mmCIF file with all atom_site columns, C-alpha atoms in Angstrom:
data_model
loop_
_atom_site.group_PDB
_atom_site.id
_atom_site.type_symbol
_atom_site.label_atom_id
_atom_site.label_alt_id
_atom_site.label_comp_id
_atom_site.label_asym_id
_atom_site.label_entity_id
_atom_site.label_seq_id
_atom_site.pdbx_PDB_ins_code
_atom_site.Cartn_x
_atom_site.Cartn_y
_atom_site.Cartn_z
_atom_site.occupancy
_atom_site.B_iso_or_equiv
_atom_site.pdbx_formal_charge
_atom_site.auth_seq_id
_atom_site.auth_comp_id
_atom_site.auth_asym_id
_atom_site.auth_atom_id
_atom_site.pdbx_PDB_model_num
ATOM 1   C CA . MET D 1 1   ? -14.510 5.341  51.046 1.00 0.00 ? 1   MET D CA 1
ATOM 2   C CA . LEU D 1 2   ? -14.142 7.243  54.264 1.00 0.00 ? 2   LEU D CA 1
ATOM 3   C CA . LYS D 1 3   ? -11.811 6.102  57.048 1.00 0.00 ? 3   LYS D CA 1
ATOM 4   C CA . GLN D 1 4   ? -13.413 5.730  60.458 1.00 0.00 ? 4   GLN D CA 1
ATOM 5   C CA . ILE D 1 5   ? -11.465 5.350  63.693 1.00 0.00 ? 5   ILE D CA 1
ATOM 6   C CA . SER D 1 6   ? -12.684 2.782  66.218 1.00 0.00 ? 6   SER D CA 1
ATOM 7   C CA . VAL D 1 7   ? -11.326 2.850  69.761 1.00 0.00 ? 7   VAL D CA 1
ATOM 8   C CA . PHE D 1 8   ? -11.957 -0.063 72.105 1.00 0.00 ? 8   PHE D CA 1
ATOM 9   C CA . VAL D 1 9   ? -12.220 1.039  75.738 1.00 0.00 ? 9   VAL D CA 1
ATOM 10  C CA . GLU D 1 10  ? -13.395 -0.130 79.119 1.00 0.00 ? 10  GLU D CA 1
ATOM 11  C CA . ASN D 1 11  ? -16.899 1.056  79.939 1.00 0.00 ? 11  ASN D CA 1
ATOM 12  C CA . ARG D 1 12  ? -16.037 3.101  83.020 1.00 0.00 ? 12  ARG D CA 1
ATOM 13  C CA . PRO D 1 13  ? -16.026 6.741  84.142 1.00 0.00 ? 13  PRO D CA 1
ATOM 14  C CA . GLY D 1 14  ? -13.331 8.901  82.596 1.00 0.00 ? 14  GLY D CA 1
ATOM 15  C CA . LYS D 1 15  ? -12.491 6.772  79.561 1.00 0.00 ? 15  LYS D CA 1
ATOM 16  C CA . LEU D 1 16  ? -14.234 9.069  77.103 1.00 0.00 ? 16  LEU D CA 1
ATOM 17  C CA . ALA D 1 17  ? -12.357 12.003 78.629 1.00 0.00 ? 17  ALA D CA 1
ATOM 18  C CA . GLU D 1 18  ? -9.053  10.149 78.162 1.00 0.00 ? 18  GLU D CA 1
ATOM 19  C CA . VAL D 1 19  ? -9.755  9.474  74.486 1.00 0.00 ? 19  VAL D CA 1
ATOM 20  C CA . THR D 1 20  ? -10.954 12.984 73.720 1.00 0.00 ? 20  THR D CA 1
ATOM 21  C CA . GLU D 1 21  ? -8.035  14.529 75.628 1.00 0.00 ? 21  GLU D CA 1
ATOM 22  C CA . VAL D 1 22  ? -5.625  12.780 73.252 1.00 0.00 ? 22  VAL D CA 1
ATOM 23  C CA . LEU D 1 23  ? -7.541  14.169 70.280 1.00 0.00 ? 23  LEU D CA 1
ATOM 24  C CA . TYR D 1 24  ? -7.728  17.646 71.811 1.00 0.00 ? 24  TYR D CA 1
ATOM 25  C CA . LYS D 1 25  ? -3.979  17.761 72.463 1.00 0.00 ? 25  LYS D CA 1
ATOM 26  C CA . GLU D 1 26  ? -3.310  16.602 68.905 1.00 0.00 ? 26  GLU D CA 1
ATOM 27  C CA . GLY D 1 27  ? -5.603  19.331 67.483 1.00 0.00 ? 27  GLY D CA 1
ATOM 28  C CA . VAL D 1 28  ? -8.019  16.796 65.991 1.00 0.00 ? 28  VAL D CA 1
ATOM 29  C CA . ASN D 1 29  ? -11.614 17.850 65.437 1.00 0.00 ? 29  ASN D CA 1
ATOM 30  C CA . LEU D 1 30  ? -14.445 15.323 65.697 1.00 0.00 ? 30  LEU D CA 1
ATOM 31  C CA . ARG D 1 31  ? -16.870 15.366 62.764 1.00 0.00 ? 31  ARG D CA 1
ATOM 32  C CA . ALA D 1 32  ? -19.113 12.422 63.686 1.00 0.00 ? 32  ALA D CA 1
ATOM 33  C CA . PHE D 1 33  ? -19.152 10.211 66.736 1.00 0.00 ? 33  PHE D CA 1
ATOM 34  C CA . THR D 1 34  ? -20.986 7.271  68.292 1.00 0.00 ? 34  THR D CA 1
ATOM 35  C CA . ILE D 1 35  ? -20.451 4.859  71.171 1.00 0.00 ? 35  ILE D CA 1
ATOM 36  C CA . ALA D 1 36  ? -21.673 1.269  71.225 1.00 0.00 ? 36  ALA D CA 1
ATOM 37  C CA . GLU D 1 37  ? -21.453 -0.441 74.587 1.00 0.00 ? 37  GLU D CA 1
ATOM 38  C CA . ALA D 1 38  ? -21.123 -4.142 75.182 1.00 0.00 ? 38  ALA D CA 1
ATOM 39  C CA . GLY D 1 39  ? -21.177 -4.656 78.943 1.00 0.00 ? 39  GLY D CA 1
ATOM 40  C CA . ASP D 1 40  ? -17.752 -3.904 80.389 1.00 0.00 ? 40  ASP D CA 1
ATOM 41  C CA . PHE D 1 41  ? -16.366 -2.538 77.122 1.00 0.00 ? 41  PHE D CA 1
ATOM 42  C CA . GLY D 1 42  ? -17.362 -0.090 74.439 1.00 0.00 ? 42  GLY D CA 1
ATOM 43  C CA . ILE D 1 43  ? -16.443 0.881  70.915 1.00 0.00 ? 43  ILE D CA 1
ATOM 44  C CA . ILE D 1 44  ? -16.052 4.551  70.163 1.00 0.00 ? 44  ILE D CA 1
ATOM 45  C CA . ARG D 1 45  ? -16.480 5.105  66.429 1.00 0.00 ? 45  ARG D CA 1
ATOM 46  C CA . MET D 1 46  ? -15.573 8.456  64.966 1.00 0.00 ? 46  MET D CA 1
ATOM 47  C CA . VAL D 1 47  ? -14.838 10.421 61.855 1.00 0.00 ? 47  VAL D CA 1
ATOM 48  C CA . VAL D 1 48  ? -12.290 13.182 62.356 1.00 0.00 ? 48  VAL D CA 1
ATOM 49  C CA . ASP D 1 49  ? -10.606 15.873 60.307 1.00 0.00 ? 49  ASP D CA 1
ATOM 50  C CA . LYS D 1 50  ? -7.062  14.430 60.697 1.00 0.00 ? 50  LYS D CA 1
ATOM 51  C CA . THR D 1 51  ? -7.478  10.666 60.598 1.00 0.00 ? 51  THR D CA 1
ATOM 52  C CA . GLU D 1 52  ? -3.818  9.623  60.481 1.00 0.00 ? 52  GLU D CA 1
ATOM 53  C CA . ASP D 1 53  ? -2.807  12.044 63.250 1.00 0.00 ? 53  ASP D CA 1
ATOM 54  C CA . ALA D 1 54  ? -5.645  10.834 65.469 1.00 0.00 ? 54  ALA D CA 1
ATOM 55  C CA . TYR D 1 55  ? -4.865  7.181  64.813 1.00 0.00 ? 55  TYR D CA 1
ATOM 56  C CA . LYS D 1 56  ? -1.165  7.578  65.635 1.00 0.00 ? 56  LYS D CA 1
ATOM 57  C CA . ALA D 1 57  ? -1.826  9.672  68.741 1.00 0.00 ? 57  ALA D CA 1
ATOM 58  C CA . LEU D 1 58  ? -4.385  7.212  70.137 1.00 0.00 ? 58  LEU D CA 1
ATOM 59  C CA . LYS D 1 59  ? -2.085  4.243  69.431 1.00 0.00 ? 59  LYS D CA 1
ATOM 60  C CA . SER D 1 60  ? 0.816   6.047  71.108 1.00 0.00 ? 60  SER D CA 1
ATOM 61  C CA . ALA D 1 61  ? -1.393  6.716  74.137 1.00 0.00 ? 61  ALA D CA 1
ATOM 62  C CA . GLY D 1 62  ? -1.937  2.966  74.510 1.00 0.00 ? 62  GLY D CA 1
ATOM 63  C CA . PHE D 1 63  ? -5.457  2.632  73.132 1.00 0.00 ? 63  PHE D CA 1
ATOM 64  C CA . THR D 1 64  ? -6.569  -0.273 70.960 1.00 0.00 ? 64  THR D CA 1
ATOM 65  C CA . VAL D 1 65  ? -7.447  1.477  67.697 1.00 0.00 ? 65  VAL D CA 1
ATOM 66  C CA . ALA D 1 66  ? -8.613  0.317  64.273 1.00 0.00 ? 66  ALA D CA 1
ATOM 67  C CA . LEU D 1 67  ? -9.216  2.047  60.954 1.00 0.00 ? 67  LEU D CA 1
ATOM 68  C CA . THR D 1 68  ? -12.311 0.941  59.064 1.00 0.00 ? 68  THR D CA 1
ATOM 69  C CA . ASP D 1 69  ? -13.594 1.831  55.613 1.00 0.00 ? 69  ASP D CA 1
ATOM 70  C CA . VAL D 1 70  ? -17.148 3.159  55.764 1.00 0.00 ? 70  VAL D CA 1
ATOM 71  C CA . LEU D 1 71  ? -19.449 4.994  53.383 1.00 0.00 ? 71  LEU D CA 1
ATOM 72  C CA . ALA D 1 72  ? -20.450 8.581  54.099 1.00 0.00 ? 72  ALA D CA 1
ATOM 73  C CA . VAL D 1 73  ? -23.584 9.291  52.088 1.00 0.00 ? 73  VAL D CA 1
ATOM 74  C CA . GLU D 1 74  ? -24.989 12.798 51.651 1.00 0.00 ? 74  GLU D CA 1
ATOM 75  C CA . VAL D 1 75  ? -28.762 13.210 51.795 1.00 0.00 ? 75  VAL D CA 1
ATOM 76  C CA . LYS D 1 76  ? -31.204 16.065 52.164 1.00 0.00 ? 76  LYS D CA 1
ATOM 77  C CA . ASP D 1 77  ? -31.996 16.716 55.820 1.00 0.00 ? 77  ASP D CA 1
ATOM 78  C CA . GLU D 1 78  ? -35.611 15.623 55.504 1.00 0.00 ? 78  GLU D CA 1
ATOM 79  C CA . PRO D 1 79  ? -37.707 12.523 56.200 1.00 0.00 ? 79  PRO D CA 1
ATOM 80  C CA . GLY D 1 80  ? -36.798 9.495  54.101 1.00 0.00 ? 80  GLY D CA 1
ATOM 81  C CA . GLY D 1 81  ? -33.059 9.948  53.694 1.00 0.00 ? 81  GLY D CA 1
ATOM 82  C CA . LEU D 1 82  ? -32.060 6.842  55.616 1.00 0.00 ? 82  LEU D CA 1
ATOM 83  C CA . TYR D 1 83  ? -35.075 4.919  54.318 1.00 0.00 ? 83  TYR D CA 1
ATOM 84  C CA . ASN D 1 84  ? -33.995 5.451  50.698 1.00 0.00 ? 84  ASN D CA 1
ATOM 85  C CA . ILE D 1 85  ? -30.495 4.167  51.447 1.00 0.00 ? 85  ILE D CA 1
ATOM 86  C CA . ALA D 1 86  ? -31.721 1.206  53.524 1.00 0.00 ? 86  ALA D CA 1
ATOM 87  C CA . LYS D 1 87  ? -34.313 0.257  50.901 1.00 0.00 ? 87  LYS D CA 1
ATOM 88  C CA . ALA D 1 88  ? -31.821 0.380  48.011 1.00 0.00 ? 88  ALA D CA 1
ATOM 89  C CA . LEU D 1 89  ? -29.249 -1.693 49.879 1.00 0.00 ? 89  LEU D CA 1
ATOM 90  C CA . GLY D 1 90  ? -31.802 -4.146 51.265 1.00 0.00 ? 90  GLY D CA 1
ATOM 91  C CA . ASP D 1 91  ? -33.269 -4.726 47.814 1.00 0.00 ? 91  ASP D CA 1
ATOM 92  C CA . ALA D 1 92  ? -29.738 -5.429 46.543 1.00 0.00 ? 92  ALA D CA 1
ATOM 93  C CA . GLY D 1 93  ? -29.042 -7.924 49.338 1.00 0.00 ? 93  GLY D CA 1
ATOM 94  C CA . VAL D 1 94  ? -26.529 -5.704 51.121 1.00 0.00 ? 94  VAL D CA 1
ATOM 95  C CA . ASN D 1 95  ? -26.657 -5.746 54.922 1.00 0.00 ? 95  ASN D CA 1
ATOM 96  C CA . ILE D 1 96  ? -25.977 -2.601 56.967 1.00 0.00 ? 96  ILE D CA 1
ATOM 97  C CA . GLU D 1 97  ? -23.909 -3.622 59.990 1.00 0.00 ? 97  GLU D CA 1
ATOM 98  C CA . TYR D 1 98  ? -24.187 -0.239 61.711 1.00 0.00 ? 98  TYR D CA 1
ATOM 99  C CA . VAL D 1 99  ? -25.051 3.354  60.916 1.00 0.00 ? 99  VAL D CA 1
ATOM 100 C CA . TYR D 1 100 ? -24.885 6.788  62.493 1.00 0.00 ? 100 TYR D CA 1
ATOM 101 C CA . ALA D 1 101 ? -25.710 10.216 61.121 1.00 0.00 ? 101 ALA D CA 1
ATOM 102 C CA . PHE D 1 102 ? -25.487 13.943 61.669 1.00 0.00 ? 102 PHE D CA 1
ATOM 103 C CA . ALA D 1 103 ? -26.753 17.125 60.080 1.00 0.00 ? 103 ALA D CA 1
ATOM 104 C CA . PHE D 1 104 ? -24.254 19.464 58.430 1.00 0.00 ? 104 PHE D CA 1
ATOM 105 C CA . GLU D 1 105 ? -24.390 22.574 56.309 1.00 0.00 ? 105 GLU D CA 1
ATOM 106 C CA . ARG D 1 106 ? -27.835 23.886 55.554 1.00 0.00 ? 106 ARG D CA 1
ATOM 107 C CA . GLU D 1 107 ? -30.460 21.223 54.862 1.00 0.00 ? 107 GLU D CA 1
ATOM 108 C CA . LYS D 1 108 ? -27.952 18.362 54.443 1.00 0.00 ? 108 LYS D CA 1
ATOM 109 C CA . ALA D 1 109 ? -27.259 15.279 56.496 1.00 0.00 ? 109 ALA D CA 1
ATOM 110 C CA . LEU D 1 110 ? -24.512 12.731 56.312 1.00 0.00 ? 110 LEU D CA 1
ATOM 111 C CA . ILE D 1 111 ? -25.223 9.078  56.946 1.00 0.00 ? 111 ILE D CA 1
ATOM 112 C CA . ILE D 1 112 ? -22.189 7.018  57.847 1.00 0.00 ? 112 ILE D CA 1
ATOM 113 C CA . LEU D 1 113 ? -22.680 3.321  57.352 1.00 0.00 ? 113 LEU D CA 1
ATOM 114 C CA . LYS D 1 114 ? -20.754 0.083  57.416 1.00 0.00 ? 114 LYS D CA 1
ATOM 115 C CA . PRO D 1 115 ? -22.261 -2.396 54.949 1.00 0.00 ? 115 PRO D CA 1
ATOM 116 C CA . ASN D 1 116 ? -21.150 -6.011 54.743 1.00 0.00 ? 116 ASN D CA 1
ATOM 117 C CA . ASP D 1 117 ? -20.098 -5.411 51.117 1.00 0.00 ? 117 ASP D CA 1
ATOM 118 C CA . LEU D 1 118 ? -18.618 -1.928 50.646 1.00 0.00 ? 118 LEU D CA 1
ATOM 119 C CA . LYS D 1 119 ? -18.016 -2.217 46.915 1.00 0.00 ? 119 LYS D CA 1
ATOM 120 C CA . LYS D 1 120 ? -21.517 -3.447 46.099 1.00 0.00 ? 120 LYS D CA 1
ATOM 121 C CA . ALA D 1 121 ? -23.114 -0.889 48.438 1.00 0.00 ? 121 ALA D CA 1
ATOM 122 C CA . LYS D 1 122 ? -21.256 1.961  46.773 1.00 0.00 ? 122 LYS D CA 1
ATOM 123 C CA . GLU D 1 123 ? -22.204 0.727  43.299 1.00 0.00 ? 123 GLU D CA 1
ATOM 124 C CA . VAL D 1 124 ? -25.885 0.389  44.265 1.00 0.00 ? 124 VAL D CA 1
ATOM 125 C CA . LEU D 1 125 ? -26.029 3.833  45.843 1.00 0.00 ? 125 LEU D CA 1
ATOM 126 C CA . GLU D 1 126 ? -24.125 5.478  42.980 1.00 0.00 ? 126 GLU D CA 1
ATOM 127 C CA . GLU D 1 127 ? -26.667 4.006  40.538 1.00 0.00 ? 127 GLU D CA 1
ATOM 128 C CA . LYS D 1 128 ? -29.394 5.660  42.638 1.00 0.00 ? 128 LYS D CA 1
ATOM 129 C CA . GLY D 1 129 ? -27.620 9.017  42.395 1.00 0.00 ? 129 GLY D CA 1
ATOM 130 C CA . PHE D 1 130 ? -26.313 9.315  45.967 1.00 0.00 ? 130 PHE D CA 1
ATOM 131 C CA . LEU D 1 131 ? -23.223 11.435 46.645 1.00 0.00 ? 131 LEU D CA 1
ATOM 132 C CA . PHE D 1 132 ? -20.368 10.398 48.937 1.00 0.00 ? 132 PHE D CA 1
ATOM 133 C CA . ARG D 1 133 ? -17.850 12.189 51.161 1.00 0.00 ? 133 ARG D CA 1
ATOM 134 C CA . GLU D 1 134 ? -14.323 10.828 51.402 1.00 0.00 ? 134 GLU D CA 1
ATOM 135 C CA . LYS D 1 135 ? -12.852 13.180 54.007 1.00 0.00 ? 135 LYS D CA 1
ATOM 136 C CA . PHE D 1 136 ? -13.533 16.061 56.349 1.00 0.00 ? 136 PHE D CA 1
ATOM 137 C CA . GLU D 1 137 ? -10.798 18.644 56.698 1.00 0.00 ? 137 GLU D CA 1
#
């Protein structure tokens, strides 16, 4: 499993700068990042190279922060990567609560997902031959 940091913030100008300033000053590099807004608030979800350092620094700066286990699944950077994952999990009755992705290295992509059943999702995807990442340093 990969640890994801979630930061709960007000949806207003400058908040993203405040969060990323803390990470910058701590020497933390973002690897993957998404923002989900819900009216007056948002959730910044991220994978970083120094998870514990980022978590502690954000907490110390007064942010509401959570660590979440997610799966980081490697796929070829070509059509069908997410489909194959979604199909396998859907057929197994596993729901994907949210997902985000990015390309890395040459011809590879990483799909970060939060299923409702992490253990079952990992077992299903391992049976299908998918590879996982557990950290990014």
